[in-house]
Short mmCIF file of C-alpha atoms in Angstrom, two decimals:
data_model
loop_
_atom_site.label_atom_id
_atom_site.label_comp_id
_atom_site.label_asym_id
_atom_site.label_seq_id
_atom_site.Cartn_x
_atom_site.Cartn_y
_atom_site.Cartn_z
CA MET M 656 107.37 113.08 97.52
CA GLU M 657 105.16 115.09 95.16
CA THR M 658 101.51 115.26 96.16
CA LYS M 659 98.31 116.74 94.81
CA ALA M 660 96.96 117.18 98.31
CA ILE M 661 95.48 120.52 99.20
CA LYS M 662 94.87 119.79 102.87
CA PRO M 663 97.90 120.49 105.06
CA TYR M 664 98.09 117.43 107.33
CA VAL M 665 97.86 113.65 107.40
CA VAL M 666 97.53 111.07 110.15
CA GLY M 667 100.23 108.41 110.44
CA MET M 668 99.86 105.32 112.61
CA ASP M 669 102.17 102.40 113.39
CA ILE M 670 100.67 99.23 114.86
CA GLY M 671 103.20 97.14 116.76
CA GLY M 672 102.60 93.92 118.65
CA THR M 673 103.06 95.85 121.90
CA ASN M 674 102.29 99.52 121.22
CA THR M 675 100.31 101.49 118.65
CA VAL M 676 101.67 104.99 118.00
CA PHE M 677 99.85 107.65 115.95
CA GLY M 678 100.34 111.31 115.14
CA ILE M 679 99.60 114.26 112.89
CA VAL M 680 102.25 114.96 110.23
CA ASP M 681 102.74 117.99 107.97
CA LYS M 682 104.02 118.07 104.39
CA ASP M 683 107.62 118.58 105.55
CA GLY M 684 107.55 115.38 107.60
CA ASN M 685 107.23 117.04 111.00
CA VAL M 686 105.27 115.03 113.58
CA LEU M 687 103.20 117.83 115.12
CA CYS M 688 101.61 115.81 117.91
CA GLN M 689 101.25 112.15 118.81
CA ASP M 690 99.82 109.67 121.27
CA SER M 691 99.81 105.92 121.81
CA ILE M 692 97.93 102.98 123.30
CA LYS M 693 98.84 99.42 124.26
CA THR M 694 97.86 97.21 121.32
CA LYS M 695 97.28 94.12 123.44
CA ALA M 696 94.86 95.94 125.75
CA TYR M 697 92.15 95.75 123.06
CA PRO M 698 91.49 92.17 121.94
CA VAL M 699 88.21 93.31 120.33
CA ILE M 700 88.98 95.25 117.15
CA GLU M 701 86.02 97.63 117.49
CA ASP M 702 87.18 98.63 120.99
CA TYR M 703 90.67 99.23 119.60
CA VAL M 704 89.42 101.43 116.75
CA ASN M 705 87.22 103.43 119.13
CA ALA M 706 90.01 103.92 121.69
CA ILE M 707 92.33 105.30 119.01
CA GLY M 708 89.50 107.25 117.43
CA ASP M 709 88.80 109.03 120.73
CA LYS M 710 92.46 110.03 121.08
CA LEU M 711 92.78 111.02 117.43
CA ASP M 712 89.68 113.21 117.68
CA VAL M 713 91.59 115.31 120.24
CA LEU M 714 94.78 115.48 118.13
CA ILE M 715 92.87 116.30 114.95
CA GLU M 716 90.93 119.06 116.72
CA SER M 717 94.23 120.54 117.96
CA VAL M 718 95.37 121.18 114.37
CA GLY M 719 92.09 122.65 113.16
CA GLY M 720 89.73 119.70 112.70
CA LYS M 721 89.01 117.09 110.04
CA ASP M 722 88.90 119.71 107.26
CA LYS M 723 92.69 120.05 107.65
CA ILE M 724 93.37 116.28 107.33
CA ASN M 725 94.01 114.92 103.83
CA GLY M 726 93.98 111.27 104.83
CA MET M 727 95.31 108.61 107.15
CA GLY M 728 98.05 106.05 106.55
CA VAL M 729 98.55 102.95 108.72
CA GLY M 730 101.49 100.57 108.99
CA ALA M 731 100.45 97.21 110.44
CA PRO M 732 101.80 93.65 110.64
CA ASN M 733 100.42 91.72 107.67
CA GLY M 734 98.80 94.92 106.39
CA ASN M 735 97.76 94.50 102.76
CA TYR M 736 98.25 97.66 100.69
CA TYR M 737 95.85 96.41 98.02
CA THR M 738 92.88 95.47 100.23
CA GLY M 739 93.26 97.67 103.31
CA ASN M 740 93.00 94.54 105.48
CA ILE M 741 95.22 93.06 108.18
CA GLU M 742 95.37 89.42 107.16
CA PHE M 743 96.30 86.61 109.59
CA ALA M 744 98.81 88.61 111.67
CA PRO M 745 100.56 86.16 114.03
CA ASN M 746 101.55 88.77 116.63
CA LEU M 747 98.18 90.50 116.99
CA ALA M 748 95.15 89.49 119.03
CA TRP M 749 92.73 89.88 116.10
CA LYS M 750 92.60 86.73 114.04
CA GLY M 751 91.73 86.20 110.39
CA ILE M 752 91.04 89.13 108.08
CA VAL M 753 90.43 92.55 109.69
CA PRO M 754 89.16 95.39 107.43
CA LEU M 755 91.16 98.01 109.33
CA ALA M 756 91.27 100.80 106.73
CA LYS M 757 87.48 100.58 106.33
CA LEU M 758 86.91 100.64 110.10
CA PHE M 759 89.03 103.77 110.57
CA THR M 760 87.48 105.50 107.55
CA GLU M 761 84.05 104.91 109.08
CA ARG M 762 85.09 105.91 112.62
CA LEU M 763 86.96 109.11 111.72
CA GLY M 764 85.32 110.16 108.47
CA ILE M 765 88.80 110.36 106.91
CA PRO M 766 90.03 108.24 103.98
CA CYS M 767 92.51 105.63 105.22
CA LYS M 768 95.15 103.47 103.49
CA LEU M 769 97.11 100.60 104.98
CA THR M 770 100.44 98.91 104.36
CA ASN M 771 102.77 96.46 106.09
CA ASP M 772 104.47 98.05 109.14
CA ALA M 773 107.95 97.31 107.85
CA ASN M 774 107.08 98.76 104.44
CA ALA M 775 105.91 101.92 106.22
CA ALA M 776 109.22 102.08 108.09
CA ALA M 777 111.08 101.66 104.78
CA ILE M 778 109.18 104.59 103.23
CA GLY M 779 110.01 106.71 106.26
CA GLU M 780 113.69 105.75 106.14
CA MET M 781 113.86 106.41 102.38
CA THR M 782 112.22 109.81 102.76
CA TYR M 783 113.83 111.13 105.93
CA GLY M 784 116.51 108.73 107.22
CA ALA M 785 119.53 106.54 106.55
CA ALA M 786 118.21 105.37 103.16
CA LYS M 787 117.68 108.86 101.77
CA GLY M 788 118.87 108.83 98.16
CA MET M 789 119.10 105.03 98.01
CA LYS M 790 117.19 103.14 95.35
CA HIS M 791 118.07 99.62 96.47
CA PHE M 792 117.89 98.71 100.14
CA ILE M 793 116.13 96.39 102.57
CA MET M 794 114.62 97.58 105.84
CA ILE M 795 114.74 95.03 108.66
CA THR M 796 112.56 95.81 111.67
CA LEU M 797 113.43 94.03 114.92
CA GLY M 798 110.53 94.41 117.31
CA THR M 799 107.96 92.01 118.70
CA GLY M 800 108.43 90.27 115.36
CA VAL M 801 110.91 90.59 112.46
CA GLY M 802 109.62 92.56 109.50
CA SER M 803 111.14 93.74 106.25
CA GLY M 804 110.53 96.26 103.51
CA ILE M 805 112.29 95.67 100.18
CA VAL M 806 113.01 98.64 97.94
CA ILE M 807 114.15 98.05 94.34
CA ASP M 808 114.64 100.94 91.88
CA GLY M 809 113.21 103.29 94.50
CA LYS M 810 109.93 101.38 94.75
CA LEU M 811 108.58 99.15 97.46
CA VAL M 812 108.05 95.57 96.40
CA TYR M 813 104.48 94.45 97.18
CA GLY M 814 104.15 91.38 94.98
CA HIS M 815 100.94 90.31 93.27
CA ASP M 816 98.97 89.97 96.52
CA GLY M 817 100.48 92.72 98.71
CA PHE M 818 102.56 90.40 100.90
CA ALA M 819 106.01 90.41 99.30
CA GLY M 820 108.93 90.76 101.68
CA GLU M 821 108.00 88.65 104.71
CA LEU M 822 111.67 87.92 105.35
CA GLY M 823 111.05 87.38 109.05
CA HIS M 824 109.41 84.13 108.05
CA ILE M 825 112.23 82.55 106.08
CA THR M 826 113.42 79.34 107.72
CA ALA M 827 116.55 80.28 109.65
CA VAL M 828 116.81 77.05 111.66
CA PRO M 829 115.36 73.95 109.92
CA ASP M 830 112.83 72.23 112.17
CA GLY M 831 113.57 74.84 114.86
CA ARG M 832 111.37 76.71 117.28
CA ILE M 833 107.66 77.10 116.68
CA CYS M 834 107.01 80.63 115.38
CA GLY M 835 103.89 82.68 116.07
CA CYS M 836 102.91 82.05 112.44
CA GLY M 837 102.66 78.31 113.15
CA ARG M 838 105.74 77.26 111.15
CA LYS M 839 109.04 76.05 112.57
CA GLY M 840 112.41 77.80 112.65
CA CYS M 841 111.45 81.24 111.30
CA LEU M 842 113.99 84.05 111.65
CA GLU M 843 111.39 85.89 113.74
CA ALA M 844 111.43 83.11 116.35
CA TYR M 845 115.13 83.92 117.02
CA CYS M 846 115.96 87.51 116.10
CA SER M 847 112.93 89.44 117.41
CA ALA M 848 112.72 90.92 120.92
CA THR M 849 110.64 87.91 121.93
CA GLY M 850 113.06 85.55 120.16
CA ILE M 851 116.10 86.84 122.04
CA VAL M 852 114.23 86.28 125.32
CA ARG M 853 113.51 82.69 124.23
CA THR M 854 117.22 82.22 123.53
CA ALA M 855 118.05 83.55 126.99
CA LYS M 856 115.63 81.17 128.69
CA GLU M 857 116.98 78.19 126.75
CA ILE M 858 120.61 79.00 127.67
CA LEU M 859 119.79 79.66 131.33
CA THR M 860 117.86 76.38 131.55
CA SER M 861 120.53 74.28 129.84
CA SER M 862 123.54 75.61 131.78
CA TYR M 863 124.53 76.36 135.36
CA ASP M 864 126.91 79.23 134.54
CA ALA M 865 126.61 82.33 136.71
CA SER M 866 124.70 85.22 135.17
CA MET M 867 123.00 88.41 136.32
CA LEU M 868 120.04 87.26 134.24
CA ARG M 869 119.32 84.63 136.89
CA ASN M 870 118.37 87.46 139.28
CA ILE M 871 115.38 88.35 137.08
CA PRO M 872 112.21 86.24 137.40
CA GLU M 873 111.86 84.23 134.18
CA ALA M 874 108.35 85.53 133.48
CA GLU M 875 109.58 89.12 133.72
CA LEU M 876 112.72 88.82 131.56
CA THR M 877 112.84 91.29 128.62
CA SER M 878 115.24 92.02 125.76
CA LYS M 879 116.15 95.27 127.59
CA ASP M 880 117.28 93.23 130.60
CA ILE M 881 119.52 91.14 128.34
CA PHE M 882 120.98 94.32 126.83
CA ASP M 883 121.61 95.87 130.25
CA CYS M 884 123.36 92.70 131.48
CA ALA M 885 125.45 92.49 128.30
CA MET M 886 126.52 96.11 128.70
CA ALA M 887 127.57 95.27 132.26
CA GLY M 888 129.81 92.51 130.86
CA ASP M 889 127.66 89.47 131.67
CA ALA M 890 129.10 86.60 129.61
CA ILE M 891 125.79 84.79 128.98
CA ALA M 892 124.03 88.00 127.93
CA CYS M 893 126.88 88.81 125.53
CA ASP M 894 126.69 85.27 124.12
CA ILE M 895 122.96 85.69 123.50
CA PHE M 896 123.62 88.78 121.37
CA GLN M 897 126.45 86.99 119.57
CA LYS M 898 124.20 84.03 118.65
CA THR M 899 121.34 86.32 117.61
CA GLY M 900 123.64 88.49 115.47
CA GLU M 901 125.22 85.48 113.76
CA LEU M 902 121.82 84.11 112.78
CA LEU M 903 120.65 87.47 111.45
CA GLY M 904 123.92 88.03 109.58
CA LYS M 905 123.60 84.67 107.80
CA ALA M 906 120.05 85.60 106.81
CA LEU M 907 121.21 88.96 105.42
CA ALA M 908 123.81 87.17 103.29
CA ASN M 909 120.99 85.07 101.83
CA PHE M 910 118.74 88.11 101.27
CA THR M 911 121.55 89.87 99.39
CA VAL M 912 121.54 87.38 96.52
CA PHE M 913 117.89 88.22 95.85
CA SER M 914 118.03 91.97 95.25
CA SER M 915 121.68 93.09 95.70
CA PRO M 916 120.82 95.92 98.08
CA GLU M 917 123.15 98.83 98.74
CA ALA M 918 122.36 98.52 102.43
CA PHE M 919 120.33 96.84 105.12
CA ILE M 920 118.79 99.36 107.50
CA ILE M 921 118.15 97.88 110.95
CA PHE M 922 115.27 99.44 112.86
CA GLY M 923 113.65 98.69 116.21
CA GLY M 924 114.51 97.99 119.82
CA LEU M 925 117.33 95.50 119.21
CA ALA M 926 119.05 97.92 116.81
CA LYS M 927 119.72 100.16 119.82
CA ALA M 928 122.12 97.52 121.17
CA GLY M 929 124.81 98.98 118.88
CA ASP M 930 127.95 96.90 118.41
CA LEU M 931 126.52 94.11 120.57
CA ILE M 932 124.27 93.21 117.64
CA PHE M 933 125.88 94.98 114.63
CA LYS M 934 129.34 93.46 115.06
CA PRO M 935 128.24 89.79 114.92
CA VAL M 936 125.68 90.62 112.19
CA LYS M 937 128.30 92.19 109.90
CA GLU M 938 130.90 89.47 110.58
CA ALA M 939 128.44 86.63 109.92
CA MET M 940 127.02 88.34 106.83
CA GLU M 941 130.45 88.75 105.23
CA ALA M 942 131.56 85.23 106.27
CA ASN M 943 128.52 83.75 104.51
CA MET M 944 128.31 86.15 101.56
CA LEU M 945 128.52 84.98 97.96
CA ALA M 946 131.91 86.19 96.67
CA VAL M 947 130.52 88.65 94.12
CA PHE M 948 128.69 90.56 96.90
CA LYS M 949 131.47 90.62 99.53
CA ASN M 950 132.24 94.03 101.07
CA LYS M 951 129.59 95.73 98.95
CA VAL M 952 126.61 95.84 101.31
CA LYS M 953 126.33 98.20 104.28
CA VAL M 954 124.51 97.39 107.51
CA LEU M 955 123.26 100.63 109.02
CA PRO M 956 121.15 101.60 112.04
CA SER M 957 117.99 103.57 111.38
CA MET M 958 118.46 107.33 111.63
CA LEU M 959 114.90 107.90 112.77
CA LYS M 960 114.03 107.77 116.42
CA ASP M 961 111.72 105.12 117.82
CA ALA M 962 108.34 105.02 116.08
CA ASP M 963 108.99 108.04 113.83
CA ALA M 964 110.13 105.95 110.83
CA ALA M 965 106.96 103.92 110.76
CA VAL M 966 104.65 106.82 111.66
CA LEU M 967 106.19 109.05 108.99
CA GLY M 968 106.25 106.28 106.43
CA ALA M 969 102.64 105.35 107.08
CA SER M 970 101.64 109.01 106.98
CA ALA M 971 102.96 109.22 103.42
CA LEU M 972 100.05 107.02 102.39
CA GLY M 973 97.72 109.72 103.67
CA TRP M 974 98.75 111.98 100.79
CA GLU M 975 97.76 109.29 98.25
CA VAL M 976 94.08 108.92 99.19
#
């Protein structure tokens, strides 16, 4: 990415429903230092901004102070690139419209830009990861929610209002589960980390089959537990991944007809399940694919570790300020 920036570093920050990760990034895309906080621990937005501000003050000082920072980029659920606001994010504690970019600019004295968290991950993947050199791809992030970043002709699609690409909120199951957004049957309600736990609880409640998952208190069950049990050969845990992958694969077949991507890049915790999720996803995608697109679209895991894709992608906005 060509920049006119004269200052050597930017701040990149990824806001997830569970964790917020932030760091200092140089022009070569190296994350020099980073820290994190629990997003849900700060239901008051001002407390959240101050908690991060205190930690960023230390990181910024460690690279030479604010004079070395060109800007800050943030990836956030329902982050609007045009306004700098988080708007009606279903998986965050702060309701309504939150002027996040303005709050961080005021707290840190550094210009700040904001985009959707999945868009930030897509920028990171395109610049440093599995989508390097691709001009047409769709990033799917499987975390607390399901996000997406759509790239066409090498450019992110924002739409007229900044909210294009909310593919996690297509209706995957008509009249299905209530989603955090308030609608029924969204893909996010099934294929996110929280969605896969809901699937597990439904199956365990509706059957009496033996499963290692029954040894875990229902309130404590996580997607990692389901993965661990599946890896140990537990039939119910494997079935949960099969059902989740089939639903996601069908959705990818539908997304393909919109922009004919070269690949879907899968990022986030569930992507680490490897063949447990990728095998049913690919099979269901091809089984439901319009003939003209069959065997043309790759499904690839992210090549960037953990939060780096989103942190790096968001940091790219810091060069634009």
